mmCIF file of C-alpha atoms in Angstrom:
data_model
loop_
_atom_site.group_PDB
_atom_site.id
_atom_site.type_symbol
_atom_site.label_atom_id
_atom_site.label_comp_id
_atom_site.label_asym_id
_atom_site.label_seq_id
_atom_site.Cartn_x
_atom_site.Cartn_y
_atom_site.Cartn_z
ATOM 1 C CA GLN A 235 -119.345 158.628 -13.884
ATOM 2 C CA LYS A 236 -116.639 157.197 -16.082
ATOM 3 C CA GLU A 237 -114.561 154.524 -14.387
ATOM 4 C CA VAL A 238 -111.273 152.916 -15.301
ATOM 5 C CA GLU A 239 -110.295 149.847 -13.334
ATOM 6 C CA GLN A 240 -106.850 148.353 -12.921
ATOM 7 C CA ASN A 241 -105.506 145.729 -10.571
ATOM 8 C CA SER A 242 -103.136 147.591 -8.270
ATOM 9 C CA GLY A 243 -100.711 144.646 -8.096
ATOM 10 C CA PRO A 244 -97.889 144.329 -7.629
ATOM 11 C CA LEU A 245 -97.398 142.153 -10.664
ATOM 12 C CA SER A 246 -94.076 140.386 -10.346
ATOM 13 C CA VAL A 247 -92.400 138.790 -13.370
ATOM 14 C CA PRO A 248 -88.888 137.462 -13.984
ATOM 15 C CA GLU A 249 -86.534 139.252 -16.316
ATOM 16 C CA GLY A 250 -87.129 138.222 -19.916
ATOM 17 C CA ALA A 251 -90.756 137.215 -19.379
ATOM 18 C CA ILE A 252 -93.882 138.809 -20.837
ATOM 19 C CA ALA A 253 -95.710 141.157 -18.500
ATOM 20 C CA SER A 254 -99.449 141.514 -19.108
ATOM 21 C CA LEU A 255 -101.260 144.521 -17.678
ATOM 22 C CA ASN A 256 -105.019 144.875 -17.909
ATOM 23 C CA CYS A 257 -107.560 147.662 -17.757
ATOM 24 C CA THR A 258 -111.350 147.799 -18.026
ATOM 25 C CA TYR A 259 -113.474 150.887 -18.575
ATOM 26 C CA SER A 260 -117.119 151.744 -18.104
ATOM 27 C CA ASP A 261 -117.929 154.276 -20.847
ATOM 28 C CA ARG A 262 -118.859 152.569 -24.115
ATOM 29 C CA GLY A 263 -118.391 155.884 -25.920
ATOM 30 C CA SER A 264 -114.670 155.897 -25.181
ATOM 31 C CA GLN A 265 -112.534 156.311 -28.265
ATOM 32 C CA SER A 266 -108.936 156.688 -27.175
ATOM 33 C CA PHE A 267 -106.868 154.559 -24.845
ATOM 34 C CA PHE A 268 -103.487 155.311 -23.357
ATOM 35 C CA TRP A 269 -100.808 153.643 -21.317
ATOM 36 C CA TYR A 270 -98.477 155.706 -19.192
ATOM 37 C CA ARG A 271 -95.447 154.553 -17.267
ATOM 38 C CA GLN A 272 -94.698 156.235 -13.957
ATOM 39 C CA TYR A 273 -91.528 155.658 -12.003
ATOM 40 C CA SER A 274 -91.653 156.259 -8.280
ATOM 41 C CA GLY A 275 -91.584 159.976 -7.525
ATOM 42 C CA LYS A 276 -91.767 160.933 -11.181
ATOM 43 C CA SER A 277 -94.560 162.087 -13.477
ATOM 44 C CA PRO A 278 -96.409 159.857 -15.976
ATOM 45 C CA GLU A 279 -94.776 159.236 -19.344
ATOM 46 C CA LEU A 280 -96.885 158.308 -22.367
ATOM 47 C CA ILE A 281 -95.719 155.006 -23.849
ATOM 48 C CA MET A 282 -98.596 153.767 -26.002
ATOM 49 C CA PHE A 283 -101.939 154.861 -27.361
ATOM 50 C CA ILE A 284 -104.516 152.938 -29.357
ATOM 51 C CA TYR A 285 -107.724 154.020 -31.046
ATOM 52 C CA SER A 286 -108.913 150.975 -32.980
ATOM 53 C CA ASN A 287 -109.821 147.440 -32.037
ATOM 54 C CA GLY A 288 -106.942 145.017 -32.303
ATOM 55 C CA ASP A 289 -103.266 145.209 -31.538
ATOM 56 C CA LYS A 290 -100.720 147.979 -31.845
ATOM 57 C CA GLU A 291 -97.052 147.193 -31.469
ATOM 58 C CA ASP A 292 -94.176 149.523 -30.662
ATOM 59 C CA GLY A 293 -90.892 147.853 -29.898
ATOM 60 C CA ARG A 294 -91.321 145.589 -26.869
ATOM 61 C CA PHE A 295 -94.767 147.024 -26.127
ATOM 62 C CA THR A 296 -98.092 145.840 -27.545
ATOM 63 C CA ALA A 297 -101.408 147.468 -26.734
ATOM 64 C CA GLN A 298 -104.536 145.396 -27.272
ATOM 65 C CA LEU A 299 -108.033 146.848 -27.454
ATOM 66 C CA ASN A 300 -111.367 145.055 -27.336
ATOM 67 C CA LYS A 301 -114.174 147.625 -27.376
ATOM 68 C CA ALA A 302 -116.934 145.006 -27.205
ATOM 69 C CA SER A 303 -115.545 143.770 -23.901
ATOM 70 C CA GLN A 304 -114.444 147.263 -22.824
ATOM 71 C CA TYR A 305 -110.987 145.973 -22.164
ATOM 72 C CA VAL A 306 -107.512 147.228 -23.001
ATOM 73 C CA SER A 307 -104.230 145.581 -22.164
ATOM 74 C CA LEU A 308 -100.517 146.237 -22.404
ATOM 75 C CA LEU A 309 -98.001 143.496 -23.054
ATOM 76 C CA ILE A 310 -94.332 144.043 -22.368
ATOM 77 C CA ARG A 311 -92.098 141.472 -24.011
ATOM 78 C CA ASP A 312 -88.610 140.619 -22.763
ATOM 79 C CA SER A 313 -89.281 142.484 -19.503
ATOM 80 C CA GLN A 314 -86.305 144.268 -17.993
ATOM 81 C CA PRO A 315 -85.721 145.459 -14.406
ATOM 82 C CA SER A 316 -85.879 148.999 -15.818
ATOM 83 C CA ASP A 317 -89.528 148.320 -16.715
ATOM 84 C CA SER A 318 -90.341 148.189 -12.991
ATOM 85 C CA ALA A 319 -92.793 151.031 -12.521
ATOM 86 C CA THR A 320 -96.486 151.784 -12.154
ATOM 87 C CA TYR A 321 -98.456 151.586 -15.378
ATOM 88 C CA LEU A 322 -101.460 153.860 -15.689
ATOM 89 C CA CYS A 323 -104.325 153.233 -18.073
ATOM 90 C CA ALA A 324 -106.226 156.286 -19.321
ATOM 91 C CA VAL A 325 -109.392 156.427 -21.390
ATOM 92 C CA ALA A 326 -110.875 159.384 -23.274
ATOM 93 C CA GLY A 327 -113.564 160.245 -25.766
ATOM 94 C CA GLY A 328 -117.316 160.331 -25.856
ATOM 95 C CA GLY A 329 -117.308 164.077 -26.333
ATOM 96 C CA SER A 330 -114.800 164.941 -23.631
ATOM 97 C CA TYR A 331 -111.152 165.896 -23.987
ATOM 98 C CA ILE A 332 -110.520 164.879 -20.399
ATOM 99 C CA PRO A 333 -108.991 161.423 -19.991
ATOM 100 C CA THR A 334 -109.954 159.353 -16.978
ATOM 101 C CA PHE A 335 -107.092 157.531 -15.299
ATOM 102 C CA GLY A 336 -107.015 154.243 -13.471
ATOM 103 C CA ARG A 337 -105.129 153.840 -10.210
ATOM 104 C CA GLY A 338 -102.286 152.066 -11.947
ATOM 105 C CA THR A 339 -100.691 148.634 -11.730
ATOM 106 C CA SER A 340 -97.327 148.251 -10.068
ATOM 107 C CA LEU A 341 -94.957 146.052 -12.085
ATOM 108 C CA ILE A 342 -91.840 144.515 -10.589
ATOM 109 C CA VAL A 343 -89.370 142.795 -12.892
ATOM 110 C CA HIS A 344 -86.887 140.790 -10.867
ATOM 111 C CA PRO A 345 -83.498 139.628 -12.197
ATOM 112 C CA ASP B 272 -89.625 170.924 -28.203
ATOM 113 C CA THR B 273 -88.481 171.224 -24.637
ATOM 114 C CA GLY B 274 -91.403 169.458 -23.015
ATOM 115 C CA VAL B 275 -93.767 170.640 -20.320
ATOM 116 C CA SER B 276 -92.087 172.483 -17.493
ATOM 117 C CA GLN B 277 -93.378 173.194 -13.997
ATOM 118 C CA ASN B 278 -92.143 175.444 -11.242
ATOM 119 C CA PRO B 279 -91.381 175.105 -8.462
ATOM 120 C CA ARG B 280 -90.572 171.397 -8.293
ATOM 121 C CA HIS B 281 -91.068 171.294 -4.551
ATOM 122 C CA LYS B 282 -92.974 173.548 -2.197
ATOM 123 C CA ILE B 283 -93.264 173.319 1.559
ATOM 124 C CA THR B 284 -95.742 175.665 3.146
ATOM 125 C CA LYS B 285 -97.531 176.144 6.411
ATOM 126 C CA ARG B 286 -101.230 175.527 6.725
ATOM 127 C CA GLY B 287 -103.208 178.612 5.873
ATOM 128 C CA GLN B 288 -100.689 180.075 3.445
ATOM 129 C CA ASN B 289 -101.362 180.623 -0.251
ATOM 130 C CA VAL B 290 -99.259 178.931 -2.921
ATOM 131 C CA THR B 291 -99.006 179.376 -6.674
ATOM 132 C CA PHE B 292 -97.618 176.942 -9.208
ATOM 133 C CA ARG B 293 -96.671 177.595 -12.814
ATOM 134 C CA CYS B 294 -96.863 175.374 -15.873
ATOM 135 C CA ASP B 295 -95.375 176.051 -19.301
ATOM 136 C CA PRO B 296 -96.841 173.651 -21.878
ATOM 137 C CA ILE B 297 -95.225 172.337 -25.011
ATOM 138 C CA SER B 298 -95.265 175.139 -27.545
ATOM 139 C CA GLU B 299 -98.246 175.015 -29.919
ATOM 140 C CA HIS B 300 -100.175 172.690 -27.620
ATOM 141 C CA ASN B 301 -103.505 174.385 -27.144
ATOM 142 C CA ARG B 302 -104.926 172.200 -24.394
ATOM 143 C CA LEU B 303 -103.615 172.299 -20.839
ATOM 144 C CA TYR B 304 -104.663 170.229 -17.848
ATOM 145 C CA TRP B 305 -104.023 170.291 -14.128
ATOM 146 C CA TYR B 306 -104.145 167.106 -12.085
ATOM 147 C CA ARG B 307 -103.482 166.191 -8.488
ATOM 148 C CA GLN B 308 -101.975 162.860 -7.541
ATOM 149 C CA THR B 309 -101.545 161.249 -4.147
ATOM 150 C CA LEU B 310 -99.682 158.065 -3.303
ATOM 151 C CA GLY B 311 -101.221 154.958 -4.790
ATOM 152 C CA GLN B 312 -103.765 156.848 -6.862
ATOM 153 C CA GLY B 313 -103.989 157.814 -10.486
ATOM 154 C CA PRO B 314 -103.973 161.470 -11.484
ATOM 155 C CA GLU B 315 -107.155 163.238 -10.394
ATOM 156 C CA PHE B 316 -108.475 165.847 -12.816
ATOM 157 C CA LEU B 317 -108.648 169.416 -11.511
ATOM 158 C CA THR B 318 -109.199 171.699 -14.479
ATOM 159 C CA TYR B 319 -108.722 172.042 -18.223
ATOM 160 C CA PHE B 320 -107.989 174.920 -20.609
ATOM 161 C CA GLN B 321 -108.318 175.149 -24.337
ATOM 162 C CA ASN B 322 -106.243 178.139 -25.331
ATOM 163 C CA GLU B 323 -107.081 180.775 -22.722
ATOM 164 C CA ALA B 324 -110.550 179.472 -21.931
ATOM 165 C CA GLN B 325 -111.088 177.380 -18.826
ATOM 166 C CA LEU B 326 -113.561 174.856 -20.162
ATOM 167 C CA GLU B 327 -114.002 172.507 -17.267
ATOM 168 C CA LYS B 328 -113.335 172.374 -13.570
ATOM 169 C CA SER B 329 -113.737 169.341 -11.344
ATOM 170 C CA ARG B 330 -116.759 169.394 -9.061
ATOM 171 C CA LEU B 331 -114.452 168.090 -6.376
ATOM 172 C CA LEU B 332 -112.340 171.236 -6.555
ATOM 173 C CA SER B 333 -113.009 173.609 -3.716
ATOM 174 C CA ASP B 334 -113.269 177.367 -4.108
ATOM 175 C CA ARG B 335 -109.785 177.656 -2.629
ATOM 176 C CA PHE B 336 -108.366 176.486 -5.952
ATOM 177 C CA SER B 337 -108.151 178.768 -8.952
ATOM 178 C CA ALA B 338 -106.331 178.509 -12.240
ATOM 179 C CA GLU B 339 -105.569 180.888 -15.072
ATOM 180 C CA ARG B 340 -104.050 180.697 -18.484
ATOM 181 C CA PRO B 341 -103.610 184.252 -19.751
ATOM 182 C CA LYS B 342 -103.051 184.537 -23.492
ATOM 183 C CA GLY B 343 -103.259 180.792 -23.875
ATOM 184 C CA SER B 344 -99.628 180.220 -22.986
ATOM 185 C CA PHE B 345 -98.435 179.357 -19.478
ATOM 186 C CA SER B 346 -100.868 178.557 -16.689
ATOM 187 C CA THR B 347 -100.903 179.129 -12.961
ATOM 188 C CA LEU B 348 -102.675 177.171 -10.252
ATOM 189 C CA GLU B 349 -103.260 178.913 -6.941
ATOM 190 C CA ILE B 350 -104.329 177.283 -3.722
ATOM 191 C CA GLN B 351 -105.535 179.660 -1.034
ATOM 192 C CA ARG B 352 -105.537 178.906 2.690
ATOM 193 C CA THR B 353 -103.762 175.606 2.225
ATOM 194 C CA GLU B 354 -104.771 172.600 4.296
ATOM 195 C CA GLN B 355 -102.820 169.466 5.124
ATOM 196 C CA GLY B 356 -105.089 167.514 2.795
ATOM 197 C CA ASP B 357 -103.755 169.576 -0.110
ATOM 198 C CA SER B 358 -100.398 167.829 0.192
ATOM 199 C CA ALA B 359 -99.934 166.018 -3.120
ATOM 200 C CA MET B 360 -98.132 166.066 -6.426
ATOM 201 C CA TYR B 361 -99.640 168.648 -8.760
ATOM 202 C CA LEU B 362 -99.225 167.669 -12.375
ATOM 203 C CA CYS B 363 -99.645 169.731 -15.502
ATOM 204 C CA ALA B 364 -100.128 168.164 -18.920
ATOM 205 C CA SER B 365 -100.614 169.523 -22.409
ATOM 206 C CA SER B 366 -102.157 168.088 -25.558
ATOM 207 C CA PRO B 367 -101.690 169.029 -29.191
ATOM 208 C CA LYS B 368 -104.335 170.649 -31.374
ATOM 209 C CA GLY B 369 -106.782 168.441 -33.153
ATOM 210 C CA GLY B 370 -108.700 165.374 -32.148
ATOM 211 C CA SER B 371 -105.999 163.519 -30.297
ATOM 212 C CA TYR B 372 -106.262 163.132 -26.570
ATOM 213 C CA GLU B 373 -102.739 162.098 -25.667
ATOM 214 C CA GLN B 374 -101.233 164.107 -22.857
ATOM 215 C CA TYR B 375 -97.642 164.989 -22.104
ATOM 216 C CA PHE B 376 -96.920 165.598 -18.470
ATOM 217 C CA GLY B 377 -94.543 167.964 -16.797
ATOM 218 C CA PRO B 378 -92.335 166.847 -13.903
ATOM 219 C CA GLY B 379 -94.893 167.967 -11.323
ATOM 220 C CA THR B 380 -94.796 170.151 -8.249
ATOM 221 C CA ARG B 381 -94.737 168.321 -4.947
ATOM 222 C CA LEU B 382 -96.598 170.280 -2.283
ATOM 223 C CA THR B 383 -96.176 169.576 1.406
ATOM 224 C CA VAL B 384 -98.418 171.439 3.830
ATOM 225 C CA THR B 385 -97.180 171.364 7.414
#
């Protein structure tokens, strides 16, 4: 069974700091990796995806992938209170179109 | 592109009643997914369609759950004889054609079974 593990948190960081969110996965055949942001009571919103080893940057967000270690992370630079949400990691591939989600990490950015 | 839409947004029902939810995916997205999410958990996969074909259904899904996607457009999810344990947020997501796996979620339908 494919597993995606995330620390549930909460991760608390001060405004302006870098928030680092981590995710590990069990299926070595995984090919695609996603980060979703979910505000309380709302549905998940796709913010980043990464397919290749290394870093991918989009604005204040950087996704980092290390397939050898089966590890993907999300860095949020210059964190803002509006970034306070749960961040879900999802992993797909290996012949299936069905992503597996982690439980999410709660991020709190305090002023 | 108006995004994924779901109706109703909220549903309160009594135990034992049947409920049906609707999802309209992003136009030209050929893959459609249903998930269930409870507090503190990630989305739990229920079922998946590619065009009109239901290609996979979670082993955890009881026979009380059924889904359709006639003509490969909108989809419906029906829960028969609802139980209190069915109370959750029901999420629909769609994915574009091709090899990408990214999903775009609708706003969800929150079900409360009393």
